[in-house]
C-alpha cells in the first residue's frame, strides 16, 4: 500500500524532472549543502526526505532504540558494558566527524564499526558483531547520531596520508565490465538521471542509511558493494582494507557536510 | 587533428591471449571477439559481415541485462518510462551519425572520448576487476552490436 503510494508520487516528480532538476541546482539547501558539496538528502525524493525527518517514520530510530539498551548492558568475559568505560552515550559527540582514524596497533585505518568491535573484543572480551547485523548497524547509528548536525572533519595528514591516496586511487579507477569509476557517476554526472535514479555526489555523511530499495538499514560498505556490483565489478568484503581506505577518501570529500545519520534514501 | 590520429590508430586484432586459468568458459568467448578496423572515427565494416536486425536490436537496447541503453539515454519507444539522461537523446541519432560511426560508439566509445561514461560494449581488454561471471565476455556479442546499430539507423527523428 505504502510502497505503491511512494511509487506514484515518484512518477509525478519525475514527469516534471526537467524543471525540477534545474530548480534544485539553484536551490538553497541550507545545512544539507556546504559550498558545492551536497548531501544525498538534496537529491532524494520529497517523500524520502520527509521520512528521514520524521523520527517515528525513520526506521533508523527504531534500530537505535535497541542499541541504546545495548549501550549499558554488560557483555563478554570482562563483564563490562560500553557505559562502564564511556559513561553516557552523549560522550560520543564529535566522534563520527573524525572517522576513519589511524589505529596504531594495527597500523591501518579503522572505521566506527571496527572501533565498536575493537572495544567488544579487547575491552569487553566479547564476540565481535557481524557486519550488517542489526547490533553492529544499530550501535553505529547510535554512535554517529551523537554527532548529528556537526560538520565532517576527517584528517588525512600524518599516518593517514598513504591510506587516503589508496582510497583516492580506488575512487578514480574504472572497474567492472561497464568500466566506470565512482567519479564517472558521482562527480561527472551528479544531478543527472541513471534511469529513474538521480545520481547524488555519493556522500557518506548519512550512513548507516535506511534504503527503500533494501527495505532495511545498511552500512556504507554495503553501498560500496552495491555500486561495484552495478558496474559488474568484483566487490570487496565489507570491512576490507580497500573499503576502509575508500571510506576515508569519501569521508574527507564530505568534510563540511553535517553528520546526518540515520538517513533515508531511495 | 584528433580525427586523423584516430584514423591512424588501427585497432589491433582483438584475439586475446587471456591469461590461462581465468574462468574456463570466458576464454572461448574472448577468443571469439572479431577483429575490426577504425577508419576516420568509424568502424565501416559490419562485425558479422552482414547487416543487423533492427527489431532484435531494439529488444537488445531495451533489455536491462544487455544494452540497458535507457539507463542513460532516451529512445523513442512507448511504455519505457524514466529514461536516464547521462547521455544524449538518441531519437534522431540515425540521421546525425553514420552506420560506421554508430558502430564505433557502441564497440568502444572511449576511442572517441577517453573520459566518457558510455560503456564499451564490445571489449574485454584492459578492464579492471570484472566480476567473475562476466570475465572475458563483452557486454554484447558481435551479432547484438550489429542489431543495435541497425536499430539506431532507423532513428531519424520526427
Short mmCIF file of N, CA and C in Angstrom, two decimals, chain A residues 57-214:
data_model
loop_
_atom_site.label_atom_id
_atom_site.label_comp_id
_atom_site.label_asym_id
_atom_site.label_seq_id
_atom_site.Cartn_x
_atom_site.Cartn_y
_atom_site.Cartn_z
N UNK A 57 8.77 7.76 11.61
CA UNK A 57 8.72 7.07 10.32
C UNK A 57 10.09 6.51 9.92
N UNK A 58 11.14 7.14 10.40
CA UNK A 58 12.51 6.79 10.01
C UNK A 58 12.95 5.52 10.75
N UNK A 59 13.11 4.39 10.01
CA UNK A 59 13.43 3.11 10.66
C UNK A 59 14.77 3.12 11.40
N UNK A 60 15.65 4.05 11.06
CA UNK A 60 16.94 4.13 11.75
C UNK A 60 16.76 4.37 13.24
N UNK A 61 15.70 5.10 13.59
CA UNK A 61 15.48 5.41 15.00
C UNK A 61 15.04 4.18 15.80
N UNK A 62 14.33 3.29 15.12
CA UNK A 62 13.89 2.07 15.77
C UNK A 62 15.10 1.21 16.12
N UNK A 63 16.02 1.11 15.16
CA UNK A 63 17.23 0.32 15.37
C UNK A 63 18.06 0.91 16.51
N UNK A 64 18.02 2.23 16.59
CA UNK A 64 18.81 2.93 17.60
C UNK A 64 18.27 2.66 19.00
N UNK A 65 16.97 2.41 19.10
CA UNK A 65 16.39 2.14 20.42
C UNK A 65 16.99 0.90 21.06
N UNK A 66 17.11 -0.18 20.25
CA UNK A 66 17.70 -1.39 20.83
C UNK A 66 19.18 -1.19 21.11
N UNK A 67 19.85 -0.39 20.28
CA UNK A 67 21.27 -0.11 20.53
C UNK A 67 21.44 0.66 21.84
N UNK A 68 20.50 1.54 22.14
CA UNK A 68 20.59 2.33 23.36
C UNK A 68 20.53 1.40 24.58
N UNK A 69 19.71 0.35 24.48
CA UNK A 69 19.65 -0.62 25.58
C UNK A 69 20.97 -1.39 25.68
N UNK A 70 21.56 -1.72 24.52
CA UNK A 70 22.84 -2.45 24.50
C UNK A 70 23.98 -1.63 25.12
N UNK A 71 23.89 -0.32 25.00
CA UNK A 71 24.96 0.56 25.45
C UNK A 71 25.34 0.29 26.92
N UNK A 72 24.32 0.03 27.74
CA UNK A 72 24.62 -0.15 29.16
C UNK A 72 24.46 -1.61 29.62
N UNK A 73 24.42 -2.51 28.66
CA UNK A 73 24.29 -3.93 29.01
C UNK A 73 25.67 -4.61 29.01
N UNK A 74 26.10 -5.12 30.17
CA UNK A 74 27.40 -5.80 30.21
C UNK A 74 27.37 -7.05 29.33
N UNK A 75 28.44 -7.27 28.61
CA UNK A 75 28.55 -8.46 27.77
C UNK A 75 29.99 -8.92 27.76
N UNK A 76 30.21 -10.22 27.54
CA UNK A 76 31.57 -10.73 27.40
C UNK A 76 32.21 -11.06 28.73
N UNK A 77 33.39 -11.70 28.66
CA UNK A 77 34.08 -12.24 29.83
C UNK A 77 34.51 -11.16 30.83
N UNK A 78 34.71 -9.92 30.34
CA UNK A 78 35.15 -8.86 31.25
C UNK A 78 33.97 -8.28 32.05
N UNK A 79 32.77 -8.65 31.67
CA UNK A 79 31.59 -8.20 32.40
C UNK A 79 31.35 -6.70 32.32
N UNK A 80 31.78 -6.10 31.24
CA UNK A 80 31.64 -4.64 31.12
C UNK A 80 30.66 -4.27 30.01
N UNK A 81 30.09 -3.09 30.14
CA UNK A 81 29.25 -2.53 29.07
C UNK A 81 29.97 -1.32 28.49
N UNK A 82 29.46 -0.81 27.38
CA UNK A 82 30.03 0.41 26.79
C UNK A 82 30.03 1.52 27.84
N UNK A 83 28.89 1.60 28.57
CA UNK A 83 28.71 2.68 29.54
C UNK A 83 29.77 2.63 30.65
N UNK A 84 30.25 1.44 31.00
CA UNK A 84 31.26 1.33 32.06
C UNK A 84 32.52 2.10 31.72
N UNK A 85 32.89 2.12 30.45
CA UNK A 85 34.09 2.86 30.05
C UNK A 85 33.78 4.29 29.61
N UNK A 86 32.63 4.47 28.96
CA UNK A 86 32.36 5.76 28.30
C UNK A 86 31.32 6.63 28.99
N UNK A 87 30.63 6.10 29.99
CA UNK A 87 29.57 6.88 30.62
C UNK A 87 28.39 7.04 29.68
N UNK A 88 27.78 8.20 29.72
CA UNK A 88 26.61 8.41 28.88
C UNK A 88 27.01 8.41 27.41
N UNK A 89 26.08 7.94 26.57
CA UNK A 89 26.38 7.83 25.13
C UNK A 89 26.65 9.20 24.51
N UNK A 90 26.21 10.26 25.18
CA UNK A 90 26.47 11.60 24.65
C UNK A 90 27.98 11.91 24.64
N UNK A 91 28.77 11.10 25.35
CA UNK A 91 30.23 11.28 25.30
C UNK A 91 30.78 10.98 23.90
N UNK A 92 29.96 10.37 23.06
CA UNK A 92 30.38 10.03 21.69
C UNK A 92 30.24 11.20 20.72
N UNK A 93 29.77 12.33 21.25
CA UNK A 93 29.58 13.53 20.41
C UNK A 93 30.89 13.91 19.71
N UNK A 94 30.84 14.07 18.42
CA UNK A 94 32.02 14.51 17.66
C UNK A 94 32.82 13.36 17.05
N UNK A 95 32.66 12.15 17.60
CA UNK A 95 33.46 11.01 17.13
C UNK A 95 33.25 10.77 15.63
N UNK A 96 31.99 10.75 15.22
CA UNK A 96 31.69 10.41 13.83
C UNK A 96 32.27 11.42 12.84
N UNK A 97 32.55 12.63 13.29
CA UNK A 97 33.09 13.63 12.36
C UNK A 97 34.55 13.33 12.00
N UNK A 98 35.23 12.52 12.84
CA UNK A 98 36.67 12.31 12.66
C UNK A 98 37.03 11.00 11.97
N UNK A 99 36.12 10.02 11.98
CA UNK A 99 36.44 8.67 11.49
C UNK A 99 36.33 8.55 9.98
N UNK A 100 37.08 7.63 9.35
CA UNK A 100 38.06 6.68 9.90
C UNK A 100 39.33 7.39 10.44
N UNK A 101 39.96 6.75 11.43
CA UNK A 101 41.20 7.29 12.02
C UNK A 101 42.30 6.22 11.92
N UNK A 102 43.53 6.67 12.04
CA UNK A 102 44.65 5.74 12.03
C UNK A 102 44.72 5.03 13.38
N UNK A 103 44.84 3.72 13.36
CA UNK A 103 44.86 2.92 14.58
C UNK A 103 46.26 2.30 14.71
N UNK A 104 47.03 2.82 15.64
CA UNK A 104 48.45 2.42 15.77
C UNK A 104 48.65 0.92 15.87
N UNK A 105 47.93 0.23 16.79
CA UNK A 105 48.21 -1.21 16.96
C UNK A 105 48.10 -2.02 15.66
N UNK A 106 47.20 -1.63 14.78
CA UNK A 106 47.05 -2.41 13.55
C UNK A 106 47.85 -1.79 12.40
N UNK A 107 48.27 -0.53 12.60
CA UNK A 107 48.99 0.16 11.53
C UNK A 107 48.12 0.47 10.32
N UNK A 108 46.80 0.51 10.56
CA UNK A 108 45.86 0.75 9.45
C UNK A 108 44.79 1.75 9.88
N UNK A 109 43.95 2.11 8.92
CA UNK A 109 42.80 2.94 9.25
C UNK A 109 41.72 2.06 9.86
N UNK A 110 40.88 2.71 10.69
CA UNK A 110 39.81 1.98 11.37
C UNK A 110 38.54 2.83 11.29
N UNK A 111 37.43 2.22 10.91
CA UNK A 111 36.18 2.99 10.90
C UNK A 111 35.38 2.72 12.17
N UNK A 112 34.19 3.28 12.25
CA UNK A 112 33.46 3.19 13.52
C UNK A 112 32.98 1.77 13.82
N UNK A 113 32.52 1.07 12.79
CA UNK A 113 32.12 -0.33 13.00
C UNK A 113 33.29 -1.11 13.61
N UNK A 114 34.47 -0.89 13.05
CA UNK A 114 35.65 -1.63 13.54
C UNK A 114 36.04 -1.18 14.95
N UNK A 115 35.87 0.12 15.24
CA UNK A 115 36.15 0.62 16.59
C UNK A 115 35.23 -0.06 17.60
N UNK A 116 33.96 -0.16 17.25
CA UNK A 116 32.99 -0.79 18.14
C UNK A 116 33.40 -2.25 18.41
N UNK A 117 33.75 -2.96 17.34
CA UNK A 117 34.14 -4.36 17.52
C UNK A 117 35.48 -4.49 18.25
N UNK A 118 36.35 -3.52 18.06
CA UNK A 118 37.62 -3.48 18.81
C UNK A 118 37.33 -3.38 20.30
N UNK A 119 36.41 -2.50 20.67
CA UNK A 119 36.03 -2.37 22.09
C UNK A 119 35.43 -3.68 22.61
N UNK A 120 34.63 -4.31 21.77
CA UNK A 120 34.00 -5.56 22.21
C UNK A 120 35.04 -6.65 22.45
N UNK A 121 35.94 -6.85 21.51
CA UNK A 121 36.88 -7.96 21.67
C UNK A 121 37.97 -7.65 22.69
N UNK A 122 38.51 -6.42 22.68
CA UNK A 122 39.64 -6.11 23.57
C UNK A 122 39.21 -5.69 24.96
N UNK A 123 38.23 -4.81 25.07
CA UNK A 123 37.83 -4.30 26.38
C UNK A 123 36.81 -5.19 27.09
N UNK A 124 35.86 -5.67 26.31
CA UNK A 124 34.76 -6.44 26.92
C UNK A 124 34.99 -7.94 26.87
N UNK A 125 35.96 -8.37 26.08
CA UNK A 125 36.20 -9.81 25.85
C UNK A 125 34.90 -10.48 25.39
N UNK A 126 34.27 -9.82 24.45
CA UNK A 126 33.02 -10.35 23.87
C UNK A 126 33.26 -10.66 22.40
N UNK A 127 32.36 -11.40 21.82
CA UNK A 127 32.41 -11.70 20.38
C UNK A 127 32.21 -10.41 19.58
N UNK A 128 32.94 -10.26 18.47
CA UNK A 128 32.64 -9.10 17.61
C UNK A 128 31.28 -9.32 16.93
N UNK A 129 30.62 -8.21 16.65
CA UNK A 129 29.35 -8.31 15.93
C UNK A 129 29.62 -8.49 14.44
N UNK A 130 28.74 -9.22 13.77
CA UNK A 130 28.88 -9.44 12.31
C UNK A 130 28.53 -8.15 11.55
N UNK A 131 29.21 -7.97 10.40
CA UNK A 131 28.86 -6.86 9.51
C UNK A 131 27.41 -7.00 9.07
N UNK A 132 26.71 -5.90 9.01
CA UNK A 132 25.30 -5.85 8.60
C UNK A 132 24.36 -6.50 9.60
N UNK A 133 24.88 -6.90 10.79
CA UNK A 133 23.94 -7.38 11.81
C UNK A 133 23.22 -6.16 12.37
N UNK A 134 22.00 -6.39 12.88
CA UNK A 134 21.26 -5.28 13.47
C UNK A 134 22.03 -4.66 14.64
N UNK A 135 22.78 -5.51 15.37
CA UNK A 135 23.53 -4.97 16.51
C UNK A 135 24.60 -3.98 16.06
N UNK A 136 25.41 -4.40 15.07
CA UNK A 136 26.51 -3.52 14.65
C UNK A 136 25.96 -2.27 13.95
N UNK A 137 24.94 -2.46 13.11
CA UNK A 137 24.34 -1.30 12.44
C UNK A 137 23.73 -0.35 13.47
N UNK A 138 23.00 -0.94 14.42
CA UNK A 138 22.31 -0.12 15.42
C UNK A 138 23.30 0.68 16.26
N UNK A 139 24.38 0.02 16.71
CA UNK A 139 25.35 0.72 17.55
C UNK A 139 26.08 1.79 16.74
N UNK A 140 26.33 1.50 15.46
CA UNK A 140 26.99 2.50 14.60
C UNK A 140 26.07 3.72 14.42
N UNK A 141 24.79 3.45 14.21
CA UNK A 141 23.82 4.55 14.09
C UNK A 141 23.82 5.36 15.38
N UNK A 142 23.77 4.66 16.52
CA UNK A 142 23.70 5.36 17.81
C UNK A 142 24.93 6.24 18.04
N UNK A 143 26.11 5.70 17.75
CA UNK A 143 27.34 6.48 17.96
C UNK A 143 27.37 7.67 17.01
N UNK A 144 27.04 7.44 15.74
CA UNK A 144 27.10 8.54 14.77
C UNK A 144 26.04 9.60 15.06
N UNK A 145 24.90 9.16 15.54
CA UNK A 145 23.81 10.10 15.82
C UNK A 145 24.21 11.14 16.87
N UNK A 146 25.14 10.79 17.73
CA UNK A 146 25.60 11.74 18.75
C UNK A 146 26.26 12.96 18.10
N UNK A 147 26.70 12.82 16.85
CA UNK A 147 27.34 13.95 16.14
C UNK A 147 26.39 14.60 15.16
N UNK A 148 25.14 14.24 15.21
CA UNK A 148 24.18 14.72 14.23
C UNK A 148 24.25 16.24 14.10
N UNK A 149 24.40 16.74 12.89
CA UNK A 149 24.46 18.19 12.66
C UNK A 149 25.86 18.77 12.71
N UNK A 150 26.82 18.02 13.26
CA UNK A 150 28.20 18.55 13.32
C UNK A 150 28.91 18.30 11.98
N UNK A 151 29.73 19.26 11.54
CA UNK A 151 30.38 19.08 10.23
C UNK A 151 31.43 17.97 10.24
N UNK A 152 31.46 17.19 9.18
CA UNK A 152 32.50 16.18 8.99
C UNK A 152 33.85 16.89 8.97
N UNK A 153 34.84 16.26 9.62
CA UNK A 153 36.14 16.91 9.76
C UNK A 153 37.24 15.84 9.81
N UNK A 154 37.34 15.08 8.74
CA UNK A 154 38.25 13.94 8.71
C UNK A 154 39.65 14.38 8.29
N UNK A 155 40.66 13.95 9.08
CA UNK A 155 42.05 14.33 8.80
C UNK A 155 42.70 13.32 7.85
N UNK A 156 43.52 13.83 6.94
CA UNK A 156 44.20 12.94 6.00
C UNK A 156 45.71 13.17 6.02
N UNK A 157 46.19 13.89 7.04
CA UNK A 157 47.64 14.12 7.10
C UNK A 157 48.29 13.04 7.98
N UNK A 158 49.59 13.15 8.17
CA UNK A 158 50.32 12.20 9.02
C UNK A 158 50.14 10.78 8.53
N UNK A 159 49.92 9.85 9.48
CA UNK A 159 49.88 8.44 9.08
C UNK A 159 48.69 8.10 8.18
N UNK A 160 47.67 8.97 8.13
CA UNK A 160 46.51 8.68 7.28
C UNK A 160 46.81 8.90 5.80
N UNK A 161 47.85 9.70 5.53
CA UNK A 161 48.09 10.15 4.15
C UNK A 161 48.18 9.01 3.12
N UNK A 162 49.02 7.98 3.36
CA UNK A 162 49.11 6.93 2.33
C UNK A 162 47.78 6.19 2.12
N UNK A 163 46.98 6.07 3.17
CA UNK A 163 45.70 5.35 3.04
C UNK A 163 44.71 6.20 2.25
N UNK A 164 44.80 7.51 2.48
CA UNK A 164 43.96 8.42 1.71
C UNK A 164 44.28 8.30 0.22
N UNK A 165 45.57 8.21 -0.10
CA UNK A 165 45.97 8.08 -1.51
C UNK A 165 45.41 6.80 -2.12
N UNK A 166 45.41 5.73 -1.34
CA UNK A 166 44.85 4.46 -1.85
C UNK A 166 43.35 4.61 -2.11
N UNK A 167 42.66 5.24 -1.17
CA UNK A 167 41.22 5.42 -1.34
C UNK A 167 40.91 6.28 -2.55
N UNK A 168 41.74 7.29 -2.74
CA UNK A 168 41.56 8.18 -3.87
C UNK A 168 41.76 7.44 -5.20
N UNK A 169 42.80 6.61 -5.24
CA UNK A 169 43.07 5.83 -6.45
C UNK A 169 41.87 4.92 -6.76
N UNK A 170 41.32 4.30 -5.72
CA UNK A 170 40.15 3.44 -5.89
C UNK A 170 39.02 4.24 -6.53
N UNK A 171 38.79 5.43 -5.99
CA UNK A 171 37.66 6.27 -6.41
C UNK A 171 37.73 6.64 -7.89
N UNK A 172 38.94 6.85 -8.37
CA UNK A 172 39.09 7.31 -9.75
C UNK A 172 39.43 6.19 -10.73
N UNK A 173 39.51 4.96 -10.23
CA UNK A 173 39.87 3.86 -11.12
C UNK A 173 38.63 3.23 -11.73
N UNK A 174 38.61 3.16 -13.05
CA UNK A 174 37.49 2.48 -13.71
C UNK A 174 37.55 1.01 -13.38
N UNK A 175 36.36 0.39 -13.24
CA UNK A 175 36.33 -1.04 -12.92
C UNK A 175 35.07 -1.71 -13.46
N UNK A 176 35.14 -3.04 -13.50
CA UNK A 176 33.97 -3.81 -13.90
C UNK A 176 33.80 -3.89 -15.41
N UNK A 177 32.85 -4.72 -15.83
CA UNK A 177 32.60 -4.88 -17.26
C UNK A 177 32.12 -3.56 -17.87
N UNK A 178 31.42 -2.74 -17.06
CA UNK A 178 30.96 -1.44 -17.58
C UNK A 178 32.03 -0.36 -17.49
N UNK A 179 33.15 -0.72 -16.82
CA UNK A 179 34.34 0.13 -16.87
C UNK A 179 34.09 1.56 -16.38
N UNK A 180 33.42 1.68 -15.24
CA UNK A 180 33.13 3.00 -14.69
C UNK A 180 33.77 3.19 -13.33
N UNK A 181 34.30 4.38 -13.09
CA UNK A 181 34.85 4.76 -11.78
C UNK A 181 33.75 5.44 -10.98
N UNK A 182 33.93 5.48 -9.66
CA UNK A 182 32.99 6.21 -8.80
C UNK A 182 32.79 7.62 -9.35
N UNK A 183 33.91 8.23 -9.75
CA UNK A 183 33.87 9.62 -10.19
C UNK A 183 33.03 9.80 -11.46
N UNK A 184 32.98 8.79 -12.33
CA UNK A 184 32.17 8.91 -13.55
C UNK A 184 30.72 9.21 -13.20
N UNK A 185 30.21 8.54 -12.19
CA UNK A 185 28.82 8.77 -11.81
C UNK A 185 28.66 9.92 -10.83
N UNK A 186 29.48 9.94 -9.76
CA UNK A 186 29.20 10.87 -8.66
C UNK A 186 29.89 12.23 -8.78
N UNK A 187 30.86 12.37 -9.70
CA UNK A 187 31.43 13.69 -9.95
C UNK A 187 30.96 14.22 -11.30
N UNK A 188 31.15 13.39 -12.35
CA UNK A 188 30.87 13.88 -13.71
C UNK A 188 29.38 14.03 -13.98
N UNK A 189 28.55 13.20 -13.34
CA UNK A 189 27.14 13.17 -13.73
C UNK A 189 26.16 13.35 -12.57
N UNK A 190 26.62 13.89 -11.44
CA UNK A 190 25.68 14.07 -10.33
C UNK A 190 24.59 15.04 -10.76
N UNK A 191 23.37 14.77 -10.29
CA UNK A 191 22.22 15.59 -10.68
C UNK A 191 21.52 15.04 -11.91
N UNK A 192 22.17 14.10 -12.61
CA UNK A 192 21.53 13.51 -13.80
C UNK A 192 20.87 12.19 -13.44
N UNK A 193 20.01 11.73 -14.34
CA UNK A 193 19.26 10.51 -14.07
C UNK A 193 19.93 9.29 -14.66
N UNK A 194 20.20 8.30 -13.81
CA UNK A 194 20.58 6.98 -14.28
C UNK A 194 19.29 6.18 -14.19
N UNK A 195 18.65 6.02 -15.35
CA UNK A 195 17.26 5.55 -15.35
C UNK A 195 16.48 6.43 -14.37
N UNK A 196 15.74 5.83 -13.40
CA UNK A 196 14.94 6.67 -12.52
C UNK A 196 15.70 7.15 -11.28
N UNK A 197 17.00 6.80 -11.16
CA UNK A 197 17.78 7.24 -10.00
C UNK A 197 18.45 8.56 -10.30
N UNK A 198 18.27 9.53 -9.43
CA UNK A 198 19.04 10.76 -9.60
C UNK A 198 20.39 10.53 -8.93
N UNK A 199 21.45 10.67 -9.69
CA UNK A 199 22.79 10.46 -9.14
C UNK A 199 23.13 11.58 -8.18
N UNK A 200 23.50 11.21 -6.96
CA UNK A 200 23.95 12.20 -5.99
C UNK A 200 25.47 12.31 -6.08
N UNK A 201 26.05 13.06 -5.19
CA UNK A 201 27.52 13.16 -5.15
C UNK A 201 28.14 11.99 -4.41
N UNK A 202 27.33 11.03 -3.99
CA UNK A 202 27.86 9.83 -3.32
C UNK A 202 28.49 10.14 -1.97
N UNK A 203 27.84 11.00 -1.20
CA UNK A 203 28.40 11.41 0.09
C UNK A 203 28.04 10.41 1.20
N UNK A 204 28.96 10.18 2.15
CA UNK A 204 28.77 9.15 3.16
C UNK A 204 28.16 9.65 4.47
N UNK A 205 27.83 10.94 4.55
CA UNK A 205 27.54 11.55 5.86
C UNK A 205 26.24 11.08 6.51
N UNK A 206 25.39 10.34 5.77
CA UNK A 206 24.12 9.89 6.36
C UNK A 206 24.11 8.42 6.76
N UNK A 207 25.23 7.73 6.61
CA UNK A 207 25.25 6.27 6.83
C UNK A 207 25.45 5.93 8.30
N UNK A 208 25.00 4.72 8.72
CA UNK A 208 24.14 3.78 8.01
C UNK A 208 22.82 4.44 7.61
N UNK A 209 22.29 3.99 6.46
CA UNK A 209 21.09 4.61 5.91
C UNK A 209 19.98 3.57 5.78
N UNK A 210 18.75 4.01 5.88
CA UNK A 210 17.63 3.13 5.55
C UNK A 210 17.34 3.34 4.08
N UNK A 211 17.52 2.28 3.28
CA UNK A 211 17.23 2.40 1.85
C UNK A 211 15.91 1.75 1.53
N UNK A 212 15.05 2.49 0.84
CA UNK A 212 13.74 1.95 0.46
C UNK A 212 13.94 0.68 -0.38
N UNK A 213 14.94 0.70 -1.25
CA UNK A 213 15.20 -0.45 -2.10
C UNK A 213 15.58 -1.69 -1.28
N UNK A 214 16.35 -1.47 -0.22
CA UNK A 214 16.76 -2.59 0.64
C UNK A 214 15.66 -2.98 1.62
#
